[in-house]
JSON list of C-alpha atoms in Angstrom, two decimals:
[
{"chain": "A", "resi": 26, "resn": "UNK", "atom": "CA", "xyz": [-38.83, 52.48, -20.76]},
{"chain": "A", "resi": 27, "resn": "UNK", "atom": "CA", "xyz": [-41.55, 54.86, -22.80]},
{"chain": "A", "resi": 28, "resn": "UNK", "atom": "CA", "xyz": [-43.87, 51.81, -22.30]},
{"chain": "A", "resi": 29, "resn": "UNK", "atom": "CA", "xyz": [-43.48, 52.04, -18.29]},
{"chain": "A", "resi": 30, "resn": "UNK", "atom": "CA", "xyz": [-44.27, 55.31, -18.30]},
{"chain": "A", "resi": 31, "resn": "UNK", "atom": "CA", "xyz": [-47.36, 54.89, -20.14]},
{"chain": "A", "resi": 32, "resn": "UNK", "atom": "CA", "xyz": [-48.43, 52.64, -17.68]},
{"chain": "A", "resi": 33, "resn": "UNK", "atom": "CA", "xyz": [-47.34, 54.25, -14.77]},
{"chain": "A", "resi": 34, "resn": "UNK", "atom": "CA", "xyz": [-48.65, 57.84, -15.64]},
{"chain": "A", "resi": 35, "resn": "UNK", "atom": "CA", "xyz": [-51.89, 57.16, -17.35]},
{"chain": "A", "resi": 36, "resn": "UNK", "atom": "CA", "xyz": [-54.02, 59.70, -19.47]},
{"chain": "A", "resi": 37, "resn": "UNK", "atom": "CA", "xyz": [-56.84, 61.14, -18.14]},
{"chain": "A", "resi": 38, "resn": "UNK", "atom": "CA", "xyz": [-60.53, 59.59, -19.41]},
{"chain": "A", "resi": 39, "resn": "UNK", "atom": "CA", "xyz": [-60.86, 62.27, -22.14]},
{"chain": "A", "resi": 40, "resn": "UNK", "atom": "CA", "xyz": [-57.72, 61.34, -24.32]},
{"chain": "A", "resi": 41, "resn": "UNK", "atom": "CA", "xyz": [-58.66, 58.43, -27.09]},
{"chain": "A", "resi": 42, "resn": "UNK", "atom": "CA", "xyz": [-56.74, 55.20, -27.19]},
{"chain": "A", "resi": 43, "resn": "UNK", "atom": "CA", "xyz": [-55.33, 55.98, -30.49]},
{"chain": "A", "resi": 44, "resn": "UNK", "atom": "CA", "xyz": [-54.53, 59.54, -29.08]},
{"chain": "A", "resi": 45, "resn": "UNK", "atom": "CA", "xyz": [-52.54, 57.85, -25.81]},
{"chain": "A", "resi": 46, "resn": "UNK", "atom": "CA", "xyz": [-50.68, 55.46, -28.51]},
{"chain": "A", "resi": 47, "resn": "UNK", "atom": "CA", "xyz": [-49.99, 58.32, -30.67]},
{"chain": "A", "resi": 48, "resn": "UNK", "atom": "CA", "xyz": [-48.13, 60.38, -27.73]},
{"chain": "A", "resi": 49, "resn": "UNK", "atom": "CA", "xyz": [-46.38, 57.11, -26.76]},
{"chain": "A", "resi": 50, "resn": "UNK", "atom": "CA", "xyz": [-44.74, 56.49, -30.15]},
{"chain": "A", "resi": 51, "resn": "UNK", "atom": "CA", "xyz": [-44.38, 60.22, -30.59]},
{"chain": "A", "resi": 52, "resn": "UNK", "atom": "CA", "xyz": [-42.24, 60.31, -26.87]},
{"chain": "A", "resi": 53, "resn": "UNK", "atom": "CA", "xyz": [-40.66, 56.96, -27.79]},
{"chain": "A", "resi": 54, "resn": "UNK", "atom": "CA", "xyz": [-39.76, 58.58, -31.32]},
{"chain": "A", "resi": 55, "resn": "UNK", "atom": "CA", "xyz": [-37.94, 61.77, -29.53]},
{"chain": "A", "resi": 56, "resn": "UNK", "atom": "CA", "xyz": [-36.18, 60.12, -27.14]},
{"chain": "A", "resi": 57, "resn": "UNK", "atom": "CA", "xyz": [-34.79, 57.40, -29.53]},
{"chain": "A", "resi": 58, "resn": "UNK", "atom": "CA", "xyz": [-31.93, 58.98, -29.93]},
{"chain": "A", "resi": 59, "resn": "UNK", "atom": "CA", "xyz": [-30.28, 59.33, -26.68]},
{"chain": "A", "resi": 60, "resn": "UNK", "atom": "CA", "xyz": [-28.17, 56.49, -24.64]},
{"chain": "A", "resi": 61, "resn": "UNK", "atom": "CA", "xyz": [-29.90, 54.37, -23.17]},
{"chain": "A", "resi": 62, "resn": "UNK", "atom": "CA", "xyz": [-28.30, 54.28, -20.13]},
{"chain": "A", "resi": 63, "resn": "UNK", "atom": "CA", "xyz": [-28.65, 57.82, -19.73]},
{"chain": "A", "resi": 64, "resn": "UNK", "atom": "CA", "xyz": [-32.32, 57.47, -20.91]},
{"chain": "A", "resi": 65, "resn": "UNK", "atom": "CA", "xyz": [-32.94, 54.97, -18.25]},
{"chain": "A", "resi": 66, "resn": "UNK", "atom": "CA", "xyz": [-31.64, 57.03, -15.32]},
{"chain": "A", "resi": 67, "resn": "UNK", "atom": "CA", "xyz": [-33.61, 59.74, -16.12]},
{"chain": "A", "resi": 68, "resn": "UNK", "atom": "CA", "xyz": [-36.82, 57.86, -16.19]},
{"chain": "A", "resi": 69, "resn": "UNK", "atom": "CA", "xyz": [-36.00, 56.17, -13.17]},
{"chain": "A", "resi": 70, "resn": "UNK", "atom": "CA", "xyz": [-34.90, 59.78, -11.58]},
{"chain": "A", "resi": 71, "resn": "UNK", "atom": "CA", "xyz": [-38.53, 60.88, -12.92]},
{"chain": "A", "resi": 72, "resn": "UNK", "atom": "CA", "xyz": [-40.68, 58.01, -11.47]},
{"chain": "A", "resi": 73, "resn": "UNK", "atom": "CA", "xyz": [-39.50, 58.39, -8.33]},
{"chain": "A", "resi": 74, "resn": "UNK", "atom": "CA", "xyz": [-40.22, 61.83, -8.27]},
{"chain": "A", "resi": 75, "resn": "UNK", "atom": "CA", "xyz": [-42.85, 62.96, -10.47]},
{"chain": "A", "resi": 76, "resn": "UNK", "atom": "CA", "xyz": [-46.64, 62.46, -10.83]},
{"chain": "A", "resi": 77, "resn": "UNK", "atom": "CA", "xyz": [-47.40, 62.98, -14.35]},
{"chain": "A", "resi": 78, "resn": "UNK", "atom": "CA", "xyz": [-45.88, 61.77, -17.93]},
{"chain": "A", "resi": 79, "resn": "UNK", "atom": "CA", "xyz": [-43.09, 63.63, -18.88]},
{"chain": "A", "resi": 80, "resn": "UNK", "atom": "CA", "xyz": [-42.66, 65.43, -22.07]},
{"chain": "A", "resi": 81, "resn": "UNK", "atom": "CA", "xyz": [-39.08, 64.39, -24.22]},
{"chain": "A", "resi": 82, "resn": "UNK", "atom": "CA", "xyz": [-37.27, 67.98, -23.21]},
{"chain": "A", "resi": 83, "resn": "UNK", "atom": "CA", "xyz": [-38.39, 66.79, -19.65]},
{"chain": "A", "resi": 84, "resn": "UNK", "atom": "CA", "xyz": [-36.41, 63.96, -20.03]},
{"chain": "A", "resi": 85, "resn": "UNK", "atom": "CA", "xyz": [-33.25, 65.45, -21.82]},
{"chain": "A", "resi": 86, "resn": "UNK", "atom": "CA", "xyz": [-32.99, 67.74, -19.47]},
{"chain": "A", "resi": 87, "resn": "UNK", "atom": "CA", "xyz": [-32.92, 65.65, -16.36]},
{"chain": "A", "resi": 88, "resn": "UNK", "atom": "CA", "xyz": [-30.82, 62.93, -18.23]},
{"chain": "A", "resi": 89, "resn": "UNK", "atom": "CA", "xyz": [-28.30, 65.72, -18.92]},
{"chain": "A", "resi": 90, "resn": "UNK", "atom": "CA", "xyz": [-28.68, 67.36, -15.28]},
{"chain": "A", "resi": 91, "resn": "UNK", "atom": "CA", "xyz": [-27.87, 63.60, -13.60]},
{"chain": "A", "resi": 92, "resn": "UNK", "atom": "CA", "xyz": [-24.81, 63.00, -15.92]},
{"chain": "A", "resi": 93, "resn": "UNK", "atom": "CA", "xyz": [-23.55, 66.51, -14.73]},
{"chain": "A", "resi": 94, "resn": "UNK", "atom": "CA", "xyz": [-24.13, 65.23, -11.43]},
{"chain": "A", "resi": 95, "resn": "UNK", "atom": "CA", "xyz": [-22.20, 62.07, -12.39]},
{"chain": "A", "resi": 96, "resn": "UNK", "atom": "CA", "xyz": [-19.24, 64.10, -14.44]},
{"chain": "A", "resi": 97, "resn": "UNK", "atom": "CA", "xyz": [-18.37, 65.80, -11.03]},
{"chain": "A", "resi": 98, "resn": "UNK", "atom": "CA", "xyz": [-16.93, 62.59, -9.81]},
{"chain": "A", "resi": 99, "resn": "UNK", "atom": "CA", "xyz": [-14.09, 61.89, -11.62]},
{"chain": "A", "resi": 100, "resn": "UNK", "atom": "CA", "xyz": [-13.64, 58.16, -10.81]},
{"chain": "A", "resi": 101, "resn": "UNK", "atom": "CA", "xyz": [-17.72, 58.02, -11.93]},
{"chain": "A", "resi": 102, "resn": "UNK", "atom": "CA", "xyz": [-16.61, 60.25, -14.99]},
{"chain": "A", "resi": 103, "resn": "UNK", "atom": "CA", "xyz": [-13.92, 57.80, -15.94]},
{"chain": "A", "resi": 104, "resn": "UNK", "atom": "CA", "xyz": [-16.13, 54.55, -15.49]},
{"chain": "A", "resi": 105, "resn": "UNK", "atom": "CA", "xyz": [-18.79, 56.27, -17.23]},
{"chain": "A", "resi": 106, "resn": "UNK", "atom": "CA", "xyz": [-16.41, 56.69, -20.28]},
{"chain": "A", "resi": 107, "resn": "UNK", "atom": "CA", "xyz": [-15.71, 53.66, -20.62]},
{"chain": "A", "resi": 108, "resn": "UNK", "atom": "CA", "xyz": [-19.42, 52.39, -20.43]},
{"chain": "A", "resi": 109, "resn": "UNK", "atom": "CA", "xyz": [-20.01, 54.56, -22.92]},
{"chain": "A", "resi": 110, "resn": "UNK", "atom": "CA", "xyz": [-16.92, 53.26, -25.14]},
{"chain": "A", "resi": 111, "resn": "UNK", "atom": "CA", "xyz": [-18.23, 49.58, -24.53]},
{"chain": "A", "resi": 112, "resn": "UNK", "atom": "CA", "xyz": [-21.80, 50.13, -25.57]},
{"chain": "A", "resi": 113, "resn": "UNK", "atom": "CA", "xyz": [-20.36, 52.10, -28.95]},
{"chain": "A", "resi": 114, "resn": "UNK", "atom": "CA", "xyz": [-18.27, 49.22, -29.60]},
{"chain": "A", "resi": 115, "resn": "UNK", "atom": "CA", "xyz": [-20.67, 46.69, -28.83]},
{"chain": "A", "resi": 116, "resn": "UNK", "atom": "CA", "xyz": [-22.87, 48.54, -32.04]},
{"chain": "A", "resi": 117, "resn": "UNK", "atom": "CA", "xyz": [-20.34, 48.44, -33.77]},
{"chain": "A", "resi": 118, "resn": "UNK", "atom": "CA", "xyz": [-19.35, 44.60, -33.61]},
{"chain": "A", "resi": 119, "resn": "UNK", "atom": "CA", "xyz": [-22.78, 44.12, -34.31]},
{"chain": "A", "resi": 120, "resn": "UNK", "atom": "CA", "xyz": [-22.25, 46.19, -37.94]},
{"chain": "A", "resi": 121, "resn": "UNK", "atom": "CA", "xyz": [-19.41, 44.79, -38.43]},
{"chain": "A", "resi": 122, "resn": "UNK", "atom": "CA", "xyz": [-17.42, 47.28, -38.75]},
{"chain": "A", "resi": 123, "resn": "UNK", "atom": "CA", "xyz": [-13.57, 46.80, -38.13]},
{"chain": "A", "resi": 124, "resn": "UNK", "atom": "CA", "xyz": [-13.13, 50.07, -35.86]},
{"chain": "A", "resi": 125, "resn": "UNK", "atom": "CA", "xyz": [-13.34, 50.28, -31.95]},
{"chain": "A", "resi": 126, "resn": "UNK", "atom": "CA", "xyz": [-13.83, 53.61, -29.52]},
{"chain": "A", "resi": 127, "resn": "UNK", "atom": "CA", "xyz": [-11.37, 54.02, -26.87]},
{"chain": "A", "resi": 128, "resn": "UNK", "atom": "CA", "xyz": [-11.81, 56.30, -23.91]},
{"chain": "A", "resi": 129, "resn": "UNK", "atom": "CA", "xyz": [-8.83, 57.76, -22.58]},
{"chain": "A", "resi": 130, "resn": "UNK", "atom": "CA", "xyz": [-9.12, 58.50, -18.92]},
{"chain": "A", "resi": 131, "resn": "UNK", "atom": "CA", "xyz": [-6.44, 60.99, -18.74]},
{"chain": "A", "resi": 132, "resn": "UNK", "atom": "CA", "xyz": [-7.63, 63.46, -21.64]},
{"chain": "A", "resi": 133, "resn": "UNK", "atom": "CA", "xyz": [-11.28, 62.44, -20.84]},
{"chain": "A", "resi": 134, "resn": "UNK", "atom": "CA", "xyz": [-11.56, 62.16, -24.51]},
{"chain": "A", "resi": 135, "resn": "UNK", "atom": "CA", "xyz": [-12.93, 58.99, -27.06]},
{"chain": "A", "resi": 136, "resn": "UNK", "atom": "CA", "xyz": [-11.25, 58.04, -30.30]},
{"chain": "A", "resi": 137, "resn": "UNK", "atom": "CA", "xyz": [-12.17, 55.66, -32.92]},
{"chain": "A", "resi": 138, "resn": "UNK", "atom": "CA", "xyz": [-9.05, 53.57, -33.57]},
{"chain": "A", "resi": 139, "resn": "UNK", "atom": "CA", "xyz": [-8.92, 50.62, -36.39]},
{"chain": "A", "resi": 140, "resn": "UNK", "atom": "CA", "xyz": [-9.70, 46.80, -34.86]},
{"chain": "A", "resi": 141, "resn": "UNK", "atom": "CA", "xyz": [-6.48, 45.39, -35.46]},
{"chain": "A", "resi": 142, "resn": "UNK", "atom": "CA", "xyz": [-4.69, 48.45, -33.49]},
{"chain": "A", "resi": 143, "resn": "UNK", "atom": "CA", "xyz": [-7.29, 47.97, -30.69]},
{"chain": "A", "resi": 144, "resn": "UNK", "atom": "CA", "xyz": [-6.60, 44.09, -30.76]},
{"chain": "A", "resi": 145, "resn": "UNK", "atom": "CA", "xyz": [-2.74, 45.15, -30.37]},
{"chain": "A", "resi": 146, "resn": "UNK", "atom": "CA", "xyz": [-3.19, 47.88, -27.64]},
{"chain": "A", "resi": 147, "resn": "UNK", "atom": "CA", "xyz": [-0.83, 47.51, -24.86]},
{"chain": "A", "resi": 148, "resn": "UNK", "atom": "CA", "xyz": [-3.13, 49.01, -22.33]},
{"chain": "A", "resi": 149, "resn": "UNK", "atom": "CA", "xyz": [-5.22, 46.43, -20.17]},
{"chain": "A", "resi": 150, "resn": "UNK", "atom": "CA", "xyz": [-8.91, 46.47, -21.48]},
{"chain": "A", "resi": 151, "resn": "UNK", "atom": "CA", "xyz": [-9.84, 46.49, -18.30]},
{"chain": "A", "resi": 152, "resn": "UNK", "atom": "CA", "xyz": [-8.22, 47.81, -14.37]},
{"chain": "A", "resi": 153, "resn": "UNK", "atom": "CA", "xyz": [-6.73, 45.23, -12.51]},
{"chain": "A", "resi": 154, "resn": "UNK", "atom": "CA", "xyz": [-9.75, 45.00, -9.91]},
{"chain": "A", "resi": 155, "resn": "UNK", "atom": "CA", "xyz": [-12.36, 44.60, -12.77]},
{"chain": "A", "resi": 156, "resn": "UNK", "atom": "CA", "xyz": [-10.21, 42.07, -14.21]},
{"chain": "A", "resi": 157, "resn": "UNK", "atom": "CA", "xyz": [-10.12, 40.41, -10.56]},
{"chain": "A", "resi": 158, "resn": "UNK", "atom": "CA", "xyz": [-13.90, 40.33, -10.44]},
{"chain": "A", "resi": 159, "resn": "UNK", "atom": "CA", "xyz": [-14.69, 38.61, -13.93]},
{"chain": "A", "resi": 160, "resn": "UNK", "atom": "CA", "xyz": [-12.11, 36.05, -12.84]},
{"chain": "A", "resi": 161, "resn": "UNK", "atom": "CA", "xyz": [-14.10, 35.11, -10.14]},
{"chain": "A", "resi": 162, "resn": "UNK", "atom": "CA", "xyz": [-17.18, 35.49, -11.61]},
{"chain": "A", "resi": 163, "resn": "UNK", "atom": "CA", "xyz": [-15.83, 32.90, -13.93]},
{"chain": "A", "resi": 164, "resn": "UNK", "atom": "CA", "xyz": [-14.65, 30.74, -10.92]},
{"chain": "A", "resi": 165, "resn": "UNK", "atom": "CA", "xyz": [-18.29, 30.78, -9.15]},
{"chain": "A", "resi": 166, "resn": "UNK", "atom": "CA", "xyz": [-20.05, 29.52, -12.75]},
{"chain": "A", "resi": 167, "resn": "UNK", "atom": "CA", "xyz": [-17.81, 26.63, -13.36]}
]
């Protein structure tokens, strides 16, 4: 997404090459940190409506001012819980580690809960309408 930018919002003629890397890595650095769903949405928000690279508090702050946006919405709030929960526990399947997040819609809360109790939970992973769609997702491949 940093790499985009670059290209999109170029340096003027007086900054080096190794300068324009160096504030590429440098953004790419301070921005590592944050989801990067959220990280994506804001640099989507920002291309469409700025003219110049944006600095990393740039894009916190708009990547904090759409998911406040989002939040306000509590079906969006809900489904963005437990996009949040799947992308935790798909790092940490890839660790290996034997523990799972799961959002609870009704506290609006996340809890990390041992595998075999998440394997066990009597709760559908998934609402009945999502649950619809991958089954005919899986329909329309085979």
């Amino acid at each position: 997404m940093i790499r985009e930018l670059d290209v999109r919002f170029p340096p003027n003629a007086t900054i080096s090459e190794e300068d324009r890397e160096a504030r590429v890595l440098l953004l790419a650095s301070d921005v590592a940190d944050m989801i990067e769903d959220q990280l994506e949405a804001a640099v989507r928000e920002w291309i469409r409506t700025k003219a110049f690279m944006p600095k990393a508090a740039e894009l916190r702050n708009l990547a904090a001012d759409l998911r406040q946006r989002a939040m306000s919405d509590p079906d969006d709030r809900a489904a963005i819980g437990r996009r949040v929960a799947e992308n935790y526990n798909t790092r940490l399947q890839g660790e290996g580690k034997q523990l799972r997040w799961v959002y609870n819609e009704k506290a609006d809360t996340m809890h990390l809960v041992p595998l075999e109790e998440f394997r066990r939970r009597d709760e559908p992973r998934c609402t009945p309408d999502e649950a619809r769609d991958i089954r005919d997702r899986h329909r329309r491949a085979a």
